Amino acid sequence: IPDALTTTMSPAGCPHVNSFKVDNWKQNLRVIYQCFVWSGSAETRKRKAKSCICHMCGAHLNRLHSCLYCVFFACFAKKHIHEHAKSKRHNLAIDLLYGGIYCFMCQDYIYDKDMEQIAKEEQRKAWKLQGTTALPTCSRTTRCGIGEKYSTWEPTKRELELLRHNPKRRRITSNCTIGLRGLINLGNTCFMNCIVQALTHTPLLRDFFLSDRHKCEMQSNSCLVCEMSQLFQEFYSGHRSPHIPFRLLHLVWTHARHLAGYEQQDAHEFLIAALDVLHRHCKDDNGKKANNPNHCNCIIDQIFTGGLQSDVTCQVCHGVSTTIDPFWDISLDLPGSSTPFWPLSPGGDGSALNGESHTTGATTLTDCLRRFTRPEHLGSSAKIKCSGCHSYQESTKQLTMKKLPIVACFHLKRFEHSAKLRRKITTYVSFPLELDMTPFMASSKESRMNGQYQQTVDPFNNDNKYSLFAVVNHQGTLESGHYTTFIRQHKDQWFKCDDAIITKASIKDVLDSEGYLLFYHKQFLEYE
Amino acid sequence: MLSCSLQVAWKTMSKESRMKATINQKLTEMGERERLKELLRAKLTECGWKDQMKAHCKEVIKEKGLEHVTVEDLMVEITPKGRALVPDSVKKELLHRIRAFLAQHAT
């Protein structure tokens, strides 16, 4: 092997591959990748497991390589593959771990464009296969595959052109205020402003709109999603003057008639109405029409939709009837309302988990969630027809979370509209910055029912952990009041949005506030 | 002729090596090896190990010169540091996963 130290590496590969690139070389190379590097199917994996050992020493480690000219596997670390290359004059080998091509003439790994292309394709294929094969063993996180291989983004020619023609750049530093903008009150429209602040600071929603992912199919100018997109452009434009959302207000009046007019409205109602209109205007993100209104794939559903499990247990035969309904928010009853708050059911103390302060005996968000997920006896006047007993029986009903949304919105039911009275419940409810929803999951309930009362918190399971990012507050009475929002910027900076006025807030300000709508974002995003 | 050399190779291996090879075979067959690799990759990125190694590679390249450095050079330089910097928690978790897998598939 000649001295190759003067050869400079170039992305065009090396000249020594030419003798390999003959006849059916592409297909041969693909086969090697499929069988011995990235084995996607059970069959190829088995073959790989059996045959990928060094033909000279039997080792399976030591950076095993395969000769590209013949069927010979040998380890690199012990130079066994080098011996083969020398004696047989086969100057190319492939690393079975990472798929890199080694040239013994150049004495280094080479990067041939054609070969790289084949490698990329085969790797993607193998990953896809692994994602869909039903494997007999399920890993701890119940994921059977690995998902799609991550590849870094590279700009297209058109994108490079656009970047050249638009040289202005905005620098995002850790304390810049981009994204913060006040909203003018157009006459009791704080109920809308407070929700807009929360939505424009929902990270996933922001990313969706700022990367122009909405492709509008509506003929008219009344698409609310387009208007949201425009709103995000305004918020992240860098303008510091307050924005006047008259077009948004008009569209809301058009699509949600019950919210029209200048009287005071409920922010929670506006949130649900807005999500509903956005969901209807979005259609499926992949371009397909939303056939099933309960199960579409639009960005709203991806971010906000969770699944609430309702288990009705017959008190006689103990048969359980389960239904799962989608939800965008969780409405929680508060102590002080006419619905009884105590006593709570035993088991699964979430308060200790979420580190909330019970200093003054204040109710916590976790208390409210425990109450929400408690088994409730439905009473003799509300017997359910049991399919096991074939007759009407008394039963208990219990709600738990089947599927958690990426953004969980908790609605504290502060406005009582019962037949007797209409009032606002101002009970202080303490809520945490970080929330673990594990105790309220359907799966946790199952383990409790199997007798595992002592729930060991799995430190490696991050699926149910949430961080607070927005709080909507209401000041005043049922008849006359004002909405404001605390939103989280960067990691630990909070700001108070009071219509057109934005001020810096402390974490204490946020956590001491009454709380009406609490927005939590999942800390870790997992693949499906 | 090929199978002969493999059999010879198998016989010359120590008991420990043979056990390692068998475990590796099982892991590869069931696709667990790939999953573990990805888990490890994610953990090492999360804890900043990947960035540390990247920085070290850049140093080595600067030292040796971009035109002349080979993959081999980098491997020799960063392997000892890379091995030493893997956090104990990551080692623990991987070991735990492998043990659990082997327990599930004991033959």
XYZ file of C-alpha atoms in Angstrom:
635
model
C 0.000 0.000 0.000
C 1.674 3.224 -1.164
C 2.240 6.206 1.022
C -0.996 8.180 0.969
C -0.130 10.940 3.386
C 0.006 13.513 0.648
C -3.499 12.776 -0.560
C -5.930 15.454 0.544
C -9.426 14.375 1.431
C -12.144 15.841 -0.705
C -15.912 15.387 -0.658
C -15.620 13.891 -4.136
C -14.323 10.677 -2.620
C -11.141 8.981 -3.685
C -10.016 7.728 -7.108
C -9.721 4.154 -5.828
C -13.431 3.521 -5.813
C -13.583 3.465 -9.596
C -12.559 -0.153 -9.796
C -15.447 -0.969 -7.462
C -18.059 0.998 -9.382
C -18.572 -1.531 -12.113
C -21.424 -3.809 -13.184
C -24.158 -4.029 -10.601
C -22.201 -2.300 -7.827
C -25.091 -0.180 -6.556
C -27.310 -3.171 -5.898
C -24.450 -5.118 -4.316
C -23.709 -2.224 -2.004
C -27.377 -1.961 -1.047
C -27.458 -5.632 -0.148
C -24.430 -5.216 2.105
C -26.074 -2.279 3.891
C -29.390 -4.088 4.251
C -27.933 -7.342 5.521
C -24.958 -6.383 7.581
C -25.049 -2.716 8.524
C -28.618 -1.555 9.051
C -30.711 -4.695 9.300
C -34.335 -3.683 9.232
C -36.160 -6.995 9.221
C -36.069 -9.844 11.716
C -34.615 -12.088 9.033
C -31.651 -9.853 8.221
C -31.055 -9.206 11.899
C -30.795 -12.914 12.536
C -28.331 -13.299 9.711
C -26.331 -10.343 10.933
C -26.241 -11.707 14.470
C -24.927 -15.061 13.265
C -22.454 -14.066 10.590
C -20.986 -10.764 11.687
C -17.919 -11.921 13.491
C -14.267 -11.610 12.573
C -13.239 -14.453 10.282
C -9.871 -14.495 11.924
C -10.496 -14.131 15.636
C -14.252 -14.486 16.106
C -14.667 -11.118 17.789
C -17.880 -9.194 17.148
C -16.545 -5.958 18.540
C -13.265 -4.229 17.647
C -14.825 -2.227 14.804
C -15.855 -5.006 12.501
C -15.539 -4.285 8.789
C -16.705 -6.113 5.720
C -14.621 -6.321 2.573
C -16.442 -4.748 -0.356
C -14.978 -7.151 -2.909
C -15.679 -10.492 -1.239
C -17.505 -12.051 1.674
C -15.019 -11.461 4.442
C -15.609 -9.911 7.840
C -12.702 -8.894 10.006
C -11.994 -6.564 12.840
C -10.291 -3.257 12.339
C -8.773 -2.771 15.763
C -6.638 -5.898 15.473
C -5.801 -5.035 11.863
C -7.290 -8.304 10.594
C -9.131 -6.529 7.804
C -5.909 -4.778 6.853
C -4.220 -8.146 6.402
C -7.024 -9.272 4.138
C -6.889 -6.060 2.096
C -3.157 -6.444 1.610
C -3.114 -10.109 0.724
C -6.126 -10.021 -1.584
C -5.563 -6.478 -2.894
C -9.165 -5.658 -1.954
C -8.724 -2.024 -1.102
C -12.224 -1.115 0.100
C -14.035 -2.124 3.275
C -17.202 -0.984 5.042
C -17.583 -0.307 8.758
C -20.447 -2.523 9.932
C -21.290 -0.247 12.821
C -21.616 3.100 11.087
C -21.571 2.275 7.378
C -18.478 4.314 6.539
C -16.335 3.266 3.591
C -12.626 2.799 4.255
C -10.016 2.948 1.499
C -6.777 1.122 2.297
C -4.934 3.087 -0.373
C -5.927 6.456 1.083
C -5.690 5.017 4.610
C -8.790 6.847 5.706
C -12.566 6.827 5.411
C -13.740 8.313 2.166
C -16.916 10.114 1.235
C -18.163 9.196 -2.191
C -21.356 11.050 -3.130
C -23.043 8.097 -4.820
C -22.178 5.701 -2.025
C -23.281 8.205 0.628
C -26.627 8.529 -1.115
C -27.146 4.763 -1.063
C -26.118 4.632 2.599
C -28.620 7.333 3.545
C -31.471 5.643 1.714
C -30.775 2.226 3.201
C -30.549 3.636 6.685
C -33.855 5.415 6.338
C -35.454 2.235 4.993
C -34.141 0.141 7.856
C -35.334 2.620 10.470
C -38.801 2.734 8.948
C -38.948 -1.053 8.996
C -37.940 -1.176 12.614
C -40.623 1.313 13.447
C -43.447 -0.790 12.071
C -42.380 -4.353 12.858
C -44.280 -5.770 15.809
C -41.461 -6.985 17.983
C -42.105 -9.711 20.521
C -40.478 -7.697 23.254
C -41.564 -4.238 24.193
C -39.061 -1.931 25.785
C -39.832 -0.191 29.037
C -41.299 2.848 27.354
C -43.656 0.596 25.337
C -42.183 1.837 22.089
C -41.487 -0.987 19.683
C -39.458 0.868 17.090
C -37.046 3.717 16.980
C -38.870 6.049 14.649
C -37.407 7.980 11.771
C -33.755 8.794 11.601
C -33.007 12.400 12.401
C -31.248 14.237 9.621
C -30.136 17.821 9.966
C -31.939 20.476 7.949
C -30.258 21.739 4.819
C -31.580 24.748 2.892
C -32.854 24.259 -0.640
C -31.634 26.401 -3.520
C -34.771 28.530 -3.318
C -34.322 29.047 0.425
C -30.704 30.115 -0.053
C -31.887 32.595 -2.691
C -34.502 34.024 -0.340
C -31.946 34.367 2.452
C -29.602 36.244 0.130
C -32.321 38.631 -1.041
C -33.434 39.326 2.522
C -30.257 40.033 4.458
C -31.904 41.468 7.584
C -31.389 39.129 10.549
C -32.887 39.250 14.020
C -30.761 38.058 16.876
C -32.507 36.209 19.695
C -30.555 36.698 22.907
C -31.450 35.306 26.288
C -33.095 38.524 27.393
C -34.574 39.922 24.213
C -38.237 40.760 24.269
C -39.229 39.602 20.829
C -42.602 37.939 20.937
C -43.925 40.308 23.547
C -46.528 42.748 22.349
C -49.500 44.438 23.926
C -53.038 44.225 22.565
C -55.418 47.177 22.437
C -58.735 46.619 24.219
C -61.480 47.228 21.684
C -64.251 47.417 24.279
C -64.362 44.641 26.885
C -62.209 42.477 24.636
C -59.753 41.536 27.395
C -61.364 38.074 27.350
C -59.934 37.661 23.855
C -56.638 39.440 24.496
C -55.715 37.222 27.426
C -56.190 34.061 25.370
C -54.257 35.468 22.412
C -51.322 36.115 24.741
C -51.415 32.517 25.962
C -51.646 31.112 22.424
C -48.886 33.279 20.948
C -46.601 31.994 23.677
C -47.385 28.314 23.208
C -44.032 27.099 21.852
C -45.280 24.415 19.464
C -48.000 26.653 18.062
C -45.513 29.459 17.588
C -43.119 27.138 15.759
C -45.927 25.887 13.525
C -46.948 29.364 12.417
C -43.495 30.877 12.163
C -42.425 28.051 9.863
C -45.365 28.819 7.587
C -46.908 25.385 7.964
C -50.480 26.473 7.269
C -51.532 25.931 3.677
C -54.886 27.615 3.296
C -57.618 25.921 1.318
C -60.376 28.360 2.114
C -61.657 30.457 -0.740
C -62.853 33.409 1.314
C -60.845 35.770 3.490
C -62.396 34.430 6.634
C -59.891 31.753 7.569
C -59.101 32.100 11.257
C -55.907 30.097 10.909
C -54.584 32.590 8.359
C -55.442 35.365 10.798
C -53.586 33.532 13.598
C -50.624 33.215 11.276
C -50.762 36.936 10.650
C -51.004 37.539 14.388
C -47.838 35.553 15.025
C -46.073 37.618 12.366
C -47.160 40.765 14.211
C -46.041 39.463 17.575
C -42.626 38.383 16.374
C -42.060 41.339 14.080
C -40.075 43.235 16.688
C -42.609 46.099 16.781
C -43.090 47.302 20.313
C -46.285 49.293 19.879
C -49.457 47.465 20.895
C -51.255 45.565 18.172
C -54.869 46.295 17.315
C -56.590 42.935 16.725
C -59.700 44.248 14.973
C -59.573 41.670 12.188
C -59.304 38.838 14.680
C -62.240 40.197 16.639
C -64.321 40.461 13.481
C -63.517 36.867 12.480
C -64.387 35.644 15.961
C -67.751 37.420 15.762
C -68.335 35.837 12.354
C -67.518 32.274 13.379
C -68.646 32.216 16.994
C -71.857 34.223 17.094
C -72.433 33.596 20.777
C -69.352 35.636 21.535
C -70.325 38.606 19.390
C -71.187 41.941 20.872
C -69.437 44.263 23.267
C -70.610 42.725 26.532
C -68.211 40.939 28.769
C -67.490 37.370 27.818
C -65.810 34.421 29.491
C -62.196 33.816 28.516
C -62.554 30.056 28.876
C -65.505 30.055 26.478
C -63.457 32.084 24.046
C -60.558 29.615 24.296
C -62.766 26.645 23.468
C -64.551 28.521 20.670
C -61.230 29.679 19.178
C -59.717 26.179 19.305
C -62.861 24.810 17.714
C -62.842 27.279 14.812
C -59.088 26.837 14.286
C -59.523 23.061 14.291
C -62.316 23.294 11.732
C -60.343 25.642 9.498
C -57.145 23.649 9.763
C -58.105 20.336 8.227
C -55.518 17.592 8.390
C -51.971 18.894 8.429
C -50.922 16.319 5.868
C -53.302 17.820 3.359
C -56.015 15.231 3.850
C -59.474 16.387 4.775
C -60.584 15.809 8.338
C -62.979 12.926 7.861
C -63.486 12.250 11.498
C -64.130 15.387 13.559
C -63.000 13.545 16.650
C -59.711 12.341 15.327
C -58.024 14.679 12.915
C -54.359 15.399 12.692
C -54.399 19.199 12.601
C -51.967 21.194 14.684
C -54.692 22.040 17.214
C -55.423 18.383 17.835
C -51.756 17.511 17.926
C -51.093 20.085 20.626
C -54.279 20.377 22.667
C -56.264 17.145 22.396
C -56.043 14.622 25.186
C -58.112 11.541 25.942
C -60.243 11.275 29.062
C -61.110 7.755 30.185
C -64.388 7.143 31.953
C -64.772 3.824 33.781
C -68.209 2.847 35.019
C -68.036 -0.102 37.424
C -71.112 -2.137 38.215
C -71.382 -2.556 41.973
C -72.829 -6.037 41.625
C -70.725 -7.885 39.072
C -67.782 -5.440 39.089
C -67.778 -5.370 35.310
C -66.210 -2.220 33.939
C -67.487 -0.284 30.955
C -64.876 2.071 29.535
C -65.203 5.008 27.180
C -62.561 7.468 26.046
C -63.514 10.990 25.060
C -61.303 13.700 23.604
C -60.778 16.897 25.585
C -59.094 20.261 25.131
C -59.215 21.334 28.733
C -59.968 19.992 32.202
C -62.571 21.911 34.178
C -62.017 21.530 37.917
C -64.529 22.152 40.677
C -63.302 24.257 43.583
C -63.974 24.102 47.323
C -66.562 26.687 48.239
C -68.767 25.812 45.306
C -72.103 24.108 45.788
C -70.667 20.767 44.638
C -69.022 18.974 47.569
C -65.248 18.998 47.439
C -64.311 16.574 50.221
C -63.836 13.728 51.125
C -61.197 12.427 48.751
C -60.443 8.800 47.938
C -57.313 7.157 49.334
C -54.221 6.204 47.405
C -51.971 8.078 45.024
C -51.051 11.225 46.874
C -50.040 13.588 44.159
C -49.358 16.606 46.353
C -46.107 15.268 47.730
C -45.037 14.496 44.208
C -45.694 17.980 42.928
C -44.173 19.780 45.875
C -47.041 22.144 46.389
C -47.219 24.197 49.534
C -49.883 23.184 51.997
C -48.615 25.825 54.397
C -51.885 27.564 55.148
C -54.013 24.545 54.345
C -54.648 26.044 50.933
C -56.186 23.855 48.270
C -53.716 22.797 45.607
C -54.152 22.048 41.944
C -53.285 18.450 42.760
C -56.138 18.343 45.304
C -58.483 19.439 42.537
C -57.100 16.785 40.201
C -57.414 14.104 42.842
C -61.007 15.082 43.321
C -61.555 15.059 39.565
C -60.201 11.530 39.258
C -61.867 10.071 42.347
C -64.355 7.174 42.044
C -67.827 8.653 42.350
C -70.799 6.645 43.475
C -73.586 7.414 41.052
C -76.398 6.819 43.507
C -79.575 4.724 43.409
C -81.403 7.277 41.254
C -78.832 6.962 38.462
C -78.596 3.228 37.830
C -76.745 2.141 34.704
C -77.724 -0.809 32.525
C -74.966 -3.344 33.112
C -74.141 -5.598 30.157
C -72.800 -8.236 32.522
C -75.805 -8.386 34.829
C -78.316 -7.576 32.052
C -80.161 -5.280 34.410
C -79.985 -1.830 35.952
C -77.487 -1.645 38.790
C -75.837 0.950 40.967
C -72.355 1.845 39.844
C -69.338 4.005 40.453
C -67.765 6.203 37.832
C -64.153 7.267 37.669
C -62.336 9.622 35.332
C -58.633 9.273 34.539
C -56.313 10.538 31.828
C -55.820 8.063 29.046
C -53.757 10.260 26.784
C -52.156 13.501 27.839
C -52.110 16.463 25.447
C -48.878 18.314 24.788
C -50.465 21.432 26.227
C -52.762 20.820 29.178
C -55.168 23.606 30.056
C -56.772 23.543 33.499
C -59.916 25.582 33.981
C -60.675 26.419 37.597
C -64.447 26.740 37.772
C -64.643 30.081 39.500
C -67.932 31.172 37.986
C -70.931 29.516 39.563
C -74.105 29.659 37.520
C -76.378 27.394 39.549
C -80.156 27.844 39.767
C -79.792 29.427 43.205
C -76.963 31.832 42.701
C -74.504 33.379 40.329
C -71.208 34.212 41.967
C -67.472 34.094 41.649
C -65.503 31.704 43.827
C -62.337 33.437 44.886
C -60.808 30.550 46.848
C -57.047 30.607 46.470
C -55.740 27.493 44.716
C -52.008 26.967 44.806
C -50.520 25.588 41.601
C -46.964 24.437 40.870
C -44.415 25.479 38.261
C -43.728 21.838 37.457
C -46.501 19.268 37.419
C -46.325 15.494 37.200
C -49.571 13.999 35.908
C -48.556 10.383 36.607
C -50.913 9.815 39.575
C -53.913 10.808 37.444
C -53.210 8.535 34.499
C -55.399 5.582 33.631
C -52.288 3.385 33.758
C -51.509 4.513 37.321
C -55.030 3.702 38.374
C -54.584 0.188 36.982
C -51.453 -0.382 39.043
C -53.241 0.952 42.125
C -56.059 -1.490 41.525
C -53.531 -4.301 41.246
C -52.541 -3.561 44.793
C -49.499 -1.417 44.131
C -50.383 1.435 46.434
C -46.820 2.455 46.920
C -46.090 4.075 43.639
C -42.392 4.222 43.007
C -41.736 7.219 40.862
C -39.693 6.138 37.887
C -36.983 8.806 37.525
C -36.402 7.794 33.923
C -40.025 8.234 32.876
C -40.494 11.776 31.701
C -43.704 11.303 29.754
C -46.036 12.965 32.250
C -44.026 15.971 33.359
C -45.303 19.452 32.619
C -44.116 23.049 33.007
C -46.335 26.055 33.575
C -46.078 28.635 30.796
C -49.193 30.824 30.992
C -51.726 31.850 33.653
C -54.936 33.751 32.892
C -56.378 35.660 35.836
C -59.693 37.365 36.392
C -60.038 40.347 38.692
C -63.407 41.607 39.796
C -66.890 40.159 40.043
C -69.059 38.025 37.863
C -70.748 41.080 36.354
C -67.754 43.276 35.922
C -64.187 42.172 35.725
C -60.922 42.243 33.861
C -58.670 39.522 32.451
C -54.859 39.539 32.440
C -52.284 36.891 31.544
C -48.882 35.943 32.890
C -46.720 34.400 30.186
C -43.344 32.736 30.312
C -40.560 33.937 28.051
C -37.251 32.061 27.562
C -36.799 29.777 30.517
C -37.507 31.695 33.696
C -38.706 35.127 32.725
C -42.335 35.983 33.286
C -44.314 38.925 31.988
C -47.753 40.253 32.819
C -49.912 41.097 29.826
C -52.649 43.580 30.705
C -54.154 44.516 27.348
C -51.694 47.056 25.892
C -49.386 47.062 28.899
C -46.614 44.481 29.285
C -44.627 44.485 32.526
C -41.996 42.200 33.977
C -43.295 39.839 36.671
C -41.652 37.611 39.242
C -42.313 33.896 39.627
C -43.820 34.750 42.999
C -46.313 37.136 41.382
C -47.405 34.339 39.094
C -47.704 31.638 41.757
C -49.469 33.947 44.227
C -52.118 34.915 41.705
C -55.630 33.503 41.932
C -55.460 31.519 38.726
C -58.373 30.931 36.378
C -56.866 29.204 33.366
C -53.575 27.383 33.849
C -51.550 26.369 30.785
C -48.961 23.607 31.142
C -46.616 22.333 28.453
C -45.086 18.854 28.330
C -41.438 18.972 29.259
C -40.333 16.162 26.992
C -41.750 15.433 23.586
C -41.720 11.802 22.584
C -42.255 10.270 19.182
C -45.569 8.513 18.698
C -13.979 -23.327 3.645
C -15.593 -20.270 5.152
C -17.431 -22.177 7.849
C -14.216 -23.982 8.782
C -12.456 -20.758 9.627
C -15.437 -19.591 11.669
C -15.470 -22.796 13.681
C -11.761 -22.439 14.348
C -12.307 -18.861 15.420
C -15.068 -19.933 17.811
C -12.894 -22.604 19.390
C -9.994 -20.250 19.994
C -12.166 -17.754 21.866
C -12.198 -17.668 25.633
C -15.359 -18.600 27.532
C -15.977 -14.961 28.363
C -15.647 -13.898 24.744
C -18.017 -16.630 23.677
C -20.580 -15.474 26.241
C -20.211 -11.895 25.077
C -20.675 -13.014 21.486
C -23.811 -14.978 22.365
C -25.327 -12.037 24.218
C -24.506 -9.778 21.324
C -26.157 -12.192 18.917
C -29.349 -12.195 20.968
C -29.377 -8.426 21.252
C -28.858 -8.016 17.519
C -31.447 -10.608 16.543
C -34.195 -9.000 18.578
C -33.337 -5.500 17.452
C -32.534 -4.578 21.029
C -29.023 -3.607 20.090
C -30.286 -0.844 17.804
C -32.717 0.398 20.443
C -29.986 0.480 23.059
C -27.716 2.354 20.663
C -30.364 4.993 20.114
C -31.099 5.247 23.815
C -27.409 5.726 24.487
C -27.151 8.302 21.734
C -30.033 10.300 23.200
C -28.656 10.117 26.753
C -25.180 11.185 25.702
C -26.565 14.130 23.762
C -28.800 15.196 26.652
C -26.011 15.284 29.199
C -23.729 17.275 26.918
C -21.218 14.489 26.293
C -21.650 14.763 22.546
C -20.865 18.477 22.595
C -17.798 17.892 24.747
C -16.508 15.295 22.295
C -17.257 17.546 19.341
C -15.229 20.331 20.913
C -12.358 17.957 21.602
C -12.422 16.737 17.998
C -12.162 20.309 16.791
C -9.100 20.804 18.964
C -7.434 17.699 17.577
C -8.193 18.746 14.014
C -6.706 22.178 14.655
C -3.619 20.557 16.081
C -3.062 18.052 13.300
C -4.229 20.260 10.460
C -7.428 19.777 8.487
C -5.616 18.515 5.401
C -3.784 15.680 7.106
C -5.932 14.438 9.944
C -7.501 10.992 9.542
C -10.400 9.294 11.288
C -7.829 7.057 12.933
C -6.076 10.071 14.484
C -9.323 11.299 15.955
C -10.261 7.859 17.262
C -6.937 7.457 19.031
C -7.146 10.928 20.563
C -10.727 11.042 21.760
C -11.497 7.420 22.712
C -9.895 7.442 26.197
C -11.453 10.792 27.097
C -14.787 9.753 25.649
C -14.867 6.546 27.674
C -13.957 8.366 30.877
C -16.570 11.092 30.468
C -19.620 8.848 30.182
C -21.724 9.665 33.270
C -22.343 6.876 35.767
C -26.087 7.379 35.529
C -25.997 6.579 31.822
C -23.900 3.448 32.424
C -26.340 2.395 35.125
C -29.363 2.814 32.962
C -27.901 0.908 30.015
C -26.792 -1.900 32.279
C -30.242 -2.022 33.820
C -31.831 -2.249 30.380
C -29.506 -5.029 29.236
C -30.061 -7.001 32.430
C -33.821 -6.653 32.103
C -33.659 -7.806 28.495
C -31.516 -10.828 29.335
C -33.776 -11.746 32.225
C -36.743 -11.655 29.881
C -35.012 -13.824 27.310
C -33.092 -16.271 29.466
C -32.488 -19.523 27.598
